[in-house]
Every structure is written in C-alpha cells, then in structure tokens.
C-alpha cells in the first residue's frame, strides 16, 4: 500500500481485487525467505485458511493463473528484474 494508506491503517487494508491478488502472490514469494516455510507450505496454508482461487487452490492459481498479480507487482516496482521481491515499500 502507499504511504498515506499505511499511516491510516487500522485493521482493514481496503485493497481492491488486483491489489489483494498481488499481496497473495507476494506472500507466496516471500515464504521462500522464511526457514521451514517455503512457497509450497504457504500455498497449502492459504488453502487451509479458506483463501479461494479461480483454479481451486493457491498452487494452481500461482502456477497457472496469476499473471495479473505478477503484472501488478511489476507495475508498482515491488519485484526486481528476476521477478523476486526487492523489499521496497510501494510509493
């Protein structure tokens, strides 16, 4: 989220559909940085938490239908040239 939204955030980030998908995608990428987590466990956990995805599971969505989420992250410069998190805040 941008700076103004971060400053006023309480509990609901109030993102739109595209932003919510991008957050899920980024969450999966970042899971690889957490020891003993990894993206496969994150995707399994997301399914268990009740996240719903167009292809029935987080894994299927991430691997086959998440181009729009990836494009959103690229458009806001949240990924590097290898499509990996660059750990920058959205401006």
PDB file of C-alpha atoms in Angstrom:
ATOM      1  CA  UNK A   1       0.000   0.000   0.000  1.00  0.00           C
ATOM      2  CA  UNK A   2       1.083   3.553  -0.431  1.00  0.00           C
ATOM      3  CA  UNK A   3       2.409   5.781   2.354  1.00  0.00           C
ATOM      4  CA  UNK A   4      -0.886   7.530   3.149  1.00  0.00           C
ATOM      5  CA  UNK A   5      -2.788   4.240   3.497  1.00  0.00           C
ATOM      6  CA  UNK A   6      -0.030   2.809   5.745  1.00  0.00           C
ATOM      7  CA  UNK A   7      -0.266   5.835   8.044  1.00  0.00           C
ATOM      8  CA  UNK A   8      -4.037   5.428   8.451  1.00  0.00           C
ATOM      9  CA  UNK A   9      -4.222   1.641   8.573  1.00  0.00           C
ATOM     10  CA  UNK A  10      -6.073   0.061  11.457  1.00  0.00           C
ATOM     11  CA  UNK A  11      -7.116  -3.492  10.573  1.00  0.00           C
ATOM     12  CA  UNK A  12      -8.571  -3.405   7.057  1.00  0.00           C
ATOM     13  CA  UNK A  13      -6.140  -2.523   4.270  1.00  0.00           C
ATOM     14  CA  UNK A  14      -9.120  -1.942   1.920  1.00  0.00           C
ATOM     15  CA  UNK A  15      -7.261  -3.014  -1.203  1.00  0.00           C
ATOM     16  CA  UNK A  16      -9.004  -3.664  -4.484  1.00  0.00           C
ATOM     17  CA  UNK A  17      -9.214  -7.055  -6.194  1.00  0.00           C
ATOM     18  CA  UNK A  18      -5.968  -6.658  -8.137  1.00  0.00           C
ATOM     19  CA  UNK A  19      -4.032  -5.499  -5.094  1.00  0.00           C
ATOM     20  CA  UNK A  20      -5.373  -8.382  -2.993  1.00  0.00           C
ATOM     21  CA  UNK A  21      -4.210 -10.873  -5.638  1.00  0.00           C
ATOM     22  CA  UNK A  22      -0.802  -9.192  -5.779  1.00  0.00           C
ATOM     23  CA  UNK A  23      -0.486  -9.445  -1.989  1.00  0.00           C
ATOM     24  CA  UNK A  24      -1.228 -13.178  -2.163  1.00  0.00           C
ATOM     25  CA  UNK A  25       1.375 -13.617  -4.906  1.00  0.00           C
ATOM     26  CA  UNK A  26       3.976 -11.653  -2.949  1.00  0.00           C
ATOM     27  CA  UNK A  27       3.169 -13.623   0.200  1.00  0.00           C
ATOM     28  CA  UNK A  28       3.952 -16.842  -1.668  1.00  0.00           C
ATOM     29  CA  UNK A  29       7.254 -15.453  -2.982  1.00  0.00           C
ATOM     30  CA  UNK A  30       8.285 -14.191   0.450  1.00  0.00           C
ATOM     31  CA  UNK A  31       7.547 -17.574   2.040  1.00  0.00           C
ATOM     32  CA  UNK A  32      10.730 -18.891   0.422  1.00  0.00           C
ATOM     33  CA  UNK A  33      12.689 -16.483   2.645  1.00  0.00           C
ATOM     34  CA  UNK A  34      11.321 -17.993   5.870  1.00  0.00           C
ATOM     35  CA  UNK A  35      13.159 -21.062   7.154  1.00  0.00           C
ATOM     36  CA  UNK A  36      10.909 -24.126   7.255  1.00  0.00           C
ATOM     37  CA  UNK A  37       8.111 -22.315   5.373  1.00  0.00           C
ATOM     38  CA  UNK A  38       8.630 -22.116   1.618  1.00  0.00           C
ATOM     39  CA  UNK A  39       6.063 -21.439  -1.041  1.00  0.00           C
ATOM     40  CA  UNK A  40       4.521 -24.931  -1.060  1.00  0.00           C
ATOM     41  CA  UNK A  41       3.697 -24.766   2.642  1.00  0.00           C
ATOM     42  CA  UNK A  42       2.417 -21.211   2.249  1.00  0.00           C
ATOM     43  CA  UNK A  43       0.112 -22.249  -0.579  1.00  0.00           C
ATOM     44  CA  UNK A  44      -1.148 -25.195   1.450  1.00  0.00           C
ATOM     45  CA  UNK A  45      -1.721 -22.917   4.446  1.00  0.00           C
ATOM     46  CA  UNK A  46      -3.597 -20.417   2.281  1.00  0.00           C
ATOM     47  CA  UNK A  47      -5.926 -23.193   1.145  1.00  0.00           C
ATOM     48  CA  UNK A  48      -6.457 -24.278   4.764  1.00  0.00           C
ATOM     49  CA  UNK A  49      -7.172 -20.682   5.833  1.00  0.00           C
ATOM     50  CA  UNK A  50     -10.016 -20.569   3.328  1.00  0.00           C
ATOM     51  CA  UNK A  51      -8.499 -18.431   0.591  1.00  0.00           C
ATOM     52  CA  UNK A  52     -10.361 -19.145  -2.631  1.00  0.00           C
ATOM     53  CA  UNK A  53      -8.745 -19.037  -6.032  1.00  0.00           C
ATOM     54  CA  UNK A  54     -10.151 -19.359  -9.545  1.00  0.00           C
ATOM     55  CA  UNK A  55      -8.484 -22.713 -10.175  1.00  0.00           C
ATOM     56  CA  UNK A  56      -9.415 -24.262  -6.841  1.00  0.00           C
ATOM     57  CA  UNK A  57      -6.127 -23.969  -4.981  1.00  0.00           C
ATOM     58  CA  UNK A  58      -3.398 -21.443  -4.286  1.00  0.00           C
ATOM     59  CA  UNK A  59      -0.847 -23.641  -6.069  1.00  0.00           C
ATOM     60  CA  UNK A  60      -2.916 -23.917  -9.258  1.00  0.00           C
ATOM     61  CA  UNK A  61      -3.643 -20.187  -9.201  1.00  0.00           C
ATOM     62  CA  UNK A  62       0.008 -19.237  -8.611  1.00  0.00           C
ATOM     63  CA  UNK A  63       1.362 -21.545 -11.311  1.00  0.00           C
ATOM     64  CA  UNK A  64      -1.345 -21.143 -13.977  1.00  0.00           C
ATOM     65  CA  UNK A  65      -3.474 -18.035 -13.484  1.00  0.00           C
ATOM     66  CA  UNK A  66      -1.664 -15.309 -11.558  1.00  0.00           C
ATOM     67  CA  UNK A  67      -0.294 -13.241 -14.431  1.00  0.00           C
ATOM     68  CA  UNK A  68      -2.403 -10.256 -13.397  1.00  0.00           C
ATOM     69  CA  UNK A  69      -0.957 -10.347  -9.874  1.00  0.00           C
ATOM     70  CA  UNK A  70       2.584 -10.566 -11.231  1.00  0.00           C
ATOM     71  CA  UNK A  71       1.921  -7.660 -13.600  1.00  0.00           C
ATOM     72  CA  UNK A  72       0.563  -5.579 -10.703  1.00  0.00           C
ATOM     73  CA  UNK A  73       3.711  -6.188  -8.649  1.00  0.00           C
ATOM     74  CA  UNK A  74       5.899  -5.283 -11.621  1.00  0.00           C
ATOM     75  CA  UNK A  75       3.883  -2.129 -12.356  1.00  0.00           C
ATOM     76  CA  UNK A  76       4.395  -0.903  -8.792  1.00  0.00           C
ATOM     77  CA  UNK A  77       8.114  -1.838  -8.852  1.00  0.00           C
ATOM     78  CA  UNK A  78       7.819  -4.332  -5.980  1.00  0.00           C
ATOM     79  CA  UNK A  79       9.797  -7.015  -7.811  1.00  0.00           C
ATOM     80  CA  UNK A  80      13.291  -6.924  -9.281  1.00  0.00           C
ATOM     81  CA  UNK A  81      14.189  -7.843 -12.874  1.00  0.00           C
ATOM     82  CA  UNK A  82      14.078 -11.555 -11.914  1.00  0.00           C
ATOM     83  CA  UNK A  83      10.525 -11.176 -10.553  1.00  0.00           C
ATOM     84  CA  UNK A  84      11.744 -11.563  -6.995  1.00  0.00           C
ATOM     85  CA  UNK A  85      10.810  -9.272  -4.087  1.00  0.00           C
ATOM     86  CA  UNK A  86      13.024  -6.200  -3.857  1.00  0.00           C
ATOM     87  CA  UNK A  87      11.854  -5.311  -0.327  1.00  0.00           C
ATOM     88  CA  UNK A  88      10.843  -1.788  -1.293  1.00  0.00           C
ATOM     89  CA  UNK A  89       7.755  -0.039   0.017  1.00  0.00           C
ATOM     90  CA  UNK A  90       5.157   0.992  -2.525  1.00  0.00           C
ATOM     91  CA  UNK A  91       5.393   4.729  -3.147  1.00  0.00           C
TER      92      UNK A  91
END
